[in-house]
């Protein structure tokens, strides 16, 4: 597969996190210039993004909270001022907390919906308006999860937010198809990284349970996920829109026959 491009630009939200960083690195391998939007300090971002800069592409870090429409719009103005274009928008920033449904506070519910769903809306609508004005055929790639399609214990706000992301992508896909803009979802399974690793640190007993429910027999790596994102960003995926690529090592297929008594973002 030839991923080579010239002077194209990708935005990765949550790009300082484990999956986002792997996506940013692989997109840099494909010779995309990279803009990363995240909430972490510039110092932390610079440490994490340092290797990207060694890949010979331009790298921009913008500190912004995806919950804040004004910050998102300002951040995207910075992206356009820096690169004068955007070709691929990867909405990936996310959070997950394990709580029994009856213990989910309104604040915790709102935090999940604000970051995991409203954040995708703010970023994608702002980008879509610019793409339409520029007549640019851009690609949205949303980070979903295998639990966008299956209920899972202890992470109700997360499951609901990811189901919303999947529907948002399909709505965008049909409305913006006439503009040549595509929207697809990548739905990972359980990683020994990022949010799942945070869950395992808080609940060490989850590690054995996660391993047990993954038919593929091992947890996923951030690169396993980034491989699918780079495919969707490539010209080979030009005809795909409104699709979700499930890359979960068989978790969803195996769900009906498994005892899912642990979290699993
Ligand atoms: N780790 C997994 O097992 C797993 C499985 C399926 C899907 N996912 C999804 O992958 C995506 C990335 O998660 P990860 O596992 O790499 O976790 P991570 O914690 O390593 O990365 C998440 C990133 O999002 C950023 N972020 C959080 N809130 C933000 C906000 N308000 N504004 C901007 N940035 C914000 C964080 O600072 C962090 O850099 C998420 O959407 C998650 O739901 C993860």
Coordinates of C-alpha atoms and ligand atoms in Angstrom, one line a residue:
X1 CA 0.0 0.0 0.0
X2 CA 1.4 3.4 -0.9
X3 CA 0.8 5.9 1.8
X4 CA 3.1 8.6 0.4
X5 CA 1.5 12.1 0.2
X6 CA 2.9 15.5 -0.2
X7 CA 2.4 18.4 2.2
X8 CA -0.8 17.1 3.6
X9 CA -1.8 18.0 7.1
X10 CA -3.5 15.9 9.8
X11 CA -5.0 17.1 13.1
X12 CA -5.1 14.6 16.0
X13 CA -7.0 15.6 19.1
X14 CA -5.8 13.9 22.2
X15 CA -2.6 13.4 20.2
X16 CA -0.4 13.5 23.3
X17 CA -2.1 10.3 24.6
X18 CA -1.0 6.8 23.8
X19 CA -3.3 6.1 20.8
X20 CA -3.1 9.6 19.5
X21 CA 0.6 9.7 19.6
X22 CA 0.9 6.4 17.7
X23 CA -1.5 7.9 15.1
X24 CA 0.6 11.1 14.9
X25 CA 3.8 9.1 14.4
X26 CA 2.4 6.9 11.7
X27 CA 0.9 9.9 9.9
X28 CA 4.3 11.5 10.0
X29 CA 5.7 8.3 8.5
X30 CA 3.2 8.9 5.7
X31 CA 4.8 12.4 5.3
X32 CA 1.8 14.3 6.8
X33 CA 2.6 17.5 8.7
X34 CA 1.0 17.1 12.1
X35 CA -1.1 19.3 14.3
X36 CA -1.8 18.0 17.8
X37 CA -4.6 19.4 20.0
X38 CA -4.6 18.3 23.7
X39 CA -5.1 19.7 27.2
X40 CA -1.7 18.9 28.6
X41 CA 1.0 21.6 29.1
X42 CA 3.4 22.5 26.3
X43 CA 6.3 21.1 28.3
X44 CA 4.7 17.6 28.5
X45 CA 3.6 17.8 24.9
X46 CA 7.1 18.8 23.8
X47 CA 8.5 15.8 25.6
X48 CA 6.0 13.4 24.1
X49 CA 6.0 14.9 20.6
X50 CA 9.8 15.3 20.4
X51 CA 10.4 12.1 18.4
X52 CA 7.8 13.3 15.8
X53 CA 9.9 16.4 15.1
X54 CA 12.8 14.1 14.3
X55 CA 10.7 12.5 11.6
X56 CA 11.3 15.5 9.3
X57 CA 7.7 16.8 9.2
X58 CA 6.3 20.0 10.7
X59 CA 4.7 19.6 14.1
X60 CA 2.3 22.0 15.8
X61 CA 1.1 21.7 19.3
X62 CA -2.0 23.6 20.3
X63 CA -3.2 23.5 23.9
X64 CA -7.0 23.5 24.0
X65 CA -9.9 21.8 25.7
X66 CA -12.3 20.1 23.3
X67 CA -15.2 21.0 25.6
X68 CA -14.7 24.7 24.9
X69 CA -16.1 25.8 21.6
X70 CA -14.2 29.1 21.6
X71 CA -10.9 27.3 22.4
X72 CA -11.5 24.8 19.6
X73 CA -12.2 27.6 17.1
X74 CA -9.1 29.5 18.1
X75 CA -7.0 26.3 18.0
X76 CA -8.2 25.5 14.5
X77 CA -7.5 29.1 13.4
X78 CA -3.9 28.5 14.6
X79 CA -3.8 25.2 12.6
X80 CA -4.9 27.0 9.4
X81 CA -2.6 30.0 10.0
X82 CA 0.3 27.6 10.4
X83 CA -0.3 25.1 7.6
X84 CA -2.9 26.9 5.4
X85 CA -4.8 23.6 5.1
X86 CA -6.1 20.5 6.8
X87 CA -6.7 17.2 5.0
X88 CA -7.5 14.7 7.7
X89 CA -9.1 15.3 11.1
X90 CA -8.7 12.6 13.7
X91 CA -11.0 13.1 16.7
X92 CA -9.5 11.0 19.4
X93 CA -9.4 12.9 22.7
X94 CA -11.3 10.9 25.3
X95 CA -11.8 9.9 29.0
X96 CA -13.3 6.9 30.8
X97 CA -14.1 6.2 34.4
X98 CA -15.3 3.0 35.9
X99 CA -18.4 3.5 38.1
X100 CA -21.5 1.5 38.8
X101 CA -24.4 3.2 37.0
X102 CA -26.2 4.1 40.3
X103 CA -23.0 5.9 41.4
X104 CA -22.5 8.0 38.3
X105 CA -22.8 11.7 39.3
X106 CA -24.3 14.3 37.0
X107 CA -20.9 15.9 36.8
X108 CA -19.2 12.6 35.7
X109 CA -21.9 11.9 33.2
X110 CA -21.6 15.5 31.8
X111 CA -17.8 15.2 31.7
X112 CA -17.9 12.1 29.5
X113 CA -20.5 13.5 27.1
X114 CA -18.7 16.9 26.9
X115 CA -15.3 15.4 26.1
X116 CA -16.1 12.2 24.3
X117 CA -19.1 13.4 22.2
X118 CA -19.5 17.2 22.3
X119 CA -15.8 17.6 21.8
X120 CA -16.1 15.6 18.5
X121 CA -19.0 17.9 17.5
X122 CA -17.1 21.1 18.2
X123 CA -14.0 20.0 16.3
X124 CA -15.8 18.4 13.3
X125 CA -18.3 21.2 12.8
X126 CA -15.6 23.8 12.9
X127 CA -13.4 21.9 10.5
X128 CA -16.4 21.0 8.2
X129 CA -17.4 24.6 7.8
X130 CA -13.8 25.5 6.7
X131 CA -13.6 22.5 4.3
X132 CA -16.9 23.4 2.7
X133 CA -15.8 27.0 2.3
X134 CA -12.5 25.9 0.8
X135 CA -14.1 23.1 -1.4
X136 CA -11.6 20.7 0.2
X137 CA -12.3 17.0 0.2
X138 CA -11.3 16.2 3.8
X139 CA -11.6 13.0 5.8
X140 CA -12.9 12.7 9.4
X141 CA -11.7 9.8 11.4
X142 CA -13.4 9.3 14.8
X143 CA -12.0 7.1 17.5
X144 CA -14.9 4.9 18.7
X145 CA -14.7 1.7 20.6
X146 CA -16.0 -1.8 20.4
X147 CA -18.4 -0.8 23.2
X148 CA -20.1 1.6 20.8
X149 CA -22.1 -1.5 19.8
X150 CA -22.3 -3.5 23.0
X151 CA -23.2 -2.5 26.5
X152 CA -20.5 -3.0 29.1
X153 CA -20.6 -3.0 32.8
X154 CA -19.3 0.0 34.9
X155 CA -18.7 2.4 31.9
X156 CA -22.2 3.5 31.0
X157 CA -21.4 7.1 30.2
X158 CA -18.4 6.0 28.1
X159 CA -20.5 3.4 26.1
X160 CA -23.3 6.0 25.5
X161 CA -20.7 8.6 24.3
X162 CA -19.1 6.2 21.9
X163 CA -22.5 5.1 20.5
X164 CA -23.1 8.8 19.9
X165 CA -19.8 9.2 18.1
X166 CA -20.7 6.3 15.8
X167 CA -24.1 8.0 14.9
X168 CA -22.4 11.4 14.6
X169 CA -20.0 9.9 12.0
X170 CA -22.8 8.4 10.0
X171 CA -24.9 11.6 10.0
X172 CA -21.8 13.6 8.9
X173 CA -21.1 11.0 6.2
X174 CA -24.5 11.3 4.5
X175 CA -24.8 15.1 4.8
X176 CA -21.3 16.0 3.7
X177 CA -20.9 13.3 1.0
X178 CA -21.9 15.8 -1.7
X179 CA -18.9 18.0 -0.6
X180 CA -16.5 15.1 -1.0
X181 CA -16.0 14.9 2.8
X182 CA -15.9 11.5 4.4
X183 CA -16.4 10.4 8.0
X184 CA -15.5 7.0 9.4
X185 CA -14.9 5.4 12.8
X186 CA -12.1 3.2 14.1
X187 CA -13.4 1.0 16.9
X188 CA -10.6 -0.5 18.9
X189 CA -10.8 -3.2 21.6
X190 CA -8.8 -3.3 24.8
X191 CA -5.3 -2.0 24.9
X192 CA -2.5 -2.3 27.4
X193 CA -2.2 1.5 27.0
X194 CA -4.1 4.7 27.5
X195 CA -7.5 4.5 29.1
X196 CA -7.5 0.7 29.6
X197 CA -4.2 0.8 31.3
X198 CA -5.4 3.5 33.6
X199 CA -8.4 1.2 34.4
X200 CA -6.0 -1.7 35.1
X201 CA -3.9 0.5 37.4
X202 CA -7.0 1.4 39.4
X203 CA -8.4 -2.1 39.3
X204 CA -5.5 -4.6 39.0
X205 CA -7.9 -7.5 38.8
X206 CA -9.2 -6.2 35.4
X207 CA -5.9 -7.3 33.7
X208 CA -6.7 -11.0 34.0
X209 CA -10.3 -10.4 33.0
X210 CA -9.4 -8.3 29.9
X211 CA -7.0 -11.0 28.8
X212 CA -9.7 -13.6 29.2
X213 CA -12.3 -11.8 27.0
X214 CA -10.0 -11.0 24.1
X215 CA -10.3 -13.9 21.6
X216 CA -7.2 -12.7 19.8
X217 CA -5.3 -13.7 22.9
X218 CA -3.4 -10.5 23.6
X219 CA -4.2 -6.8 24.3
X220 CA -4.0 -4.4 21.4
X221 CA -1.1 -2.0 20.9
X222 CA -1.5 1.7 19.9
X223 CA 0.1 0.8 16.6
X224 CA -2.6 -1.8 16.0
X225 CA -5.1 1.1 16.1
X226 CA -2.9 3.6 14.2
X227 CA -2.5 1.1 11.3
X228 CA -6.3 1.3 10.7
X229 CA -6.3 5.1 11.0
X230 CA -3.5 5.5 8.5
X231 CA -5.5 3.2 6.1
X232 CA -8.6 5.4 6.5
X233 CA -6.4 8.4 5.8
X234 CA -5.0 7.0 2.7
X235 CA -6.3 7.3 -0.9
X236 CA -7.1 3.6 -0.8
X237 CA -10.0 4.4 1.6
X238 CA -11.4 7.2 -0.6
X239 CA -14.7 5.4 -1.2
X240 CA -15.3 4.6 2.5
X241 CA -17.7 6.8 4.4
X242 CA -20.2 6.1 7.2
X243 CA -18.2 3.0 8.0
X244 CA -16.8 1.8 11.3
X245 CA -13.8 -0.5 11.2
X246 CA -13.9 -2.8 14.2
X247 CA -10.3 -3.7 15.2
X248 CA -10.9 -5.4 18.6
X249 CA -9.2 -8.8 18.4
X250 CA -12.6 -10.4 18.3
X251 CA -14.0 -8.8 21.6
X252 CA -17.4 -7.9 20.0
X253 CA -17.8 -11.2 18.2
X254 CA -17.0 -13.1 21.4
X255 CA -19.1 -10.9 23.7
X256 CA -22.3 -13.0 23.8
X257 CA -20.3 -16.0 25.1
X258 CA -18.1 -14.2 27.6
X259 CA -18.4 -13.2 31.2
X260 CA -17.9 -9.5 30.9
X261 CA -17.6 -8.6 34.6
X262 CA -14.9 -6.0 34.1
X263 CA -14.5 -2.6 32.5
X264 CA -13.2 -2.4 29.0
X265 CA -12.9 1.0 27.3
Ligands
LIG1 N1 -7.1 2.5 25.6 C1 -8.1 1.7 25.2 O1 -8.2 0.5 25.5 C2 -9.1 2.3 24.2 C3 -10.0 1.4 23.6 C4 -11.0 1.8 22.7 C5 -11.0 3.2 22.4 N2 -10.1 4.0 23.0 C6 -10.3 5.5 22.6 O2 -9.0 6.0 22.1 C7 -9.0 7.4 22.4 C8 -7.6 7.7 23.0 O3 -7.5 7.1 24.2 P1 -6.2 6.5 24.9 O4 -6.5 5.1 25.3 O5 -5.0 6.8 24.0 O6 -6.1 7.4 26.2 P2 -5.0 8.5 26.7 O7 -5.5 8.9 28.0 O8 -3.7 8.0 26.6 O9 -5.3 9.6 25.6 C9 -6.4 10.5 25.7 C10 -5.9 11.9 25.4 O10 -7.0 12.8 25.3 C11 -6.6 14.0 26.0 N3 -7.8 14.7 26.5 C12 -8.6 14.4 27.6 N4 -9.5 15.3 27.8 C13 -9.3 16.3 26.9 C14 -10.0 17.5 26.6 N5 -11.0 17.9 27.3 N6 -9.5 18.2 25.5 C15 -8.5 17.8 24.8 N7 -7.8 16.7 25.0 C16 -8.2 15.9 26.0 C17 -5.7 13.6 27.1 O11 -4.9 14.6 27.6 C18 -4.9 12.4 26.4 O12 -3.7 12.9 25.9 C19 -10.2 7.7 23.2 O13 -11.2 8.3 22.4 C20 -10.6 6.4 23.8 O14 -12.0 6.4 24.1 C21 -9.2 3.6 23.8

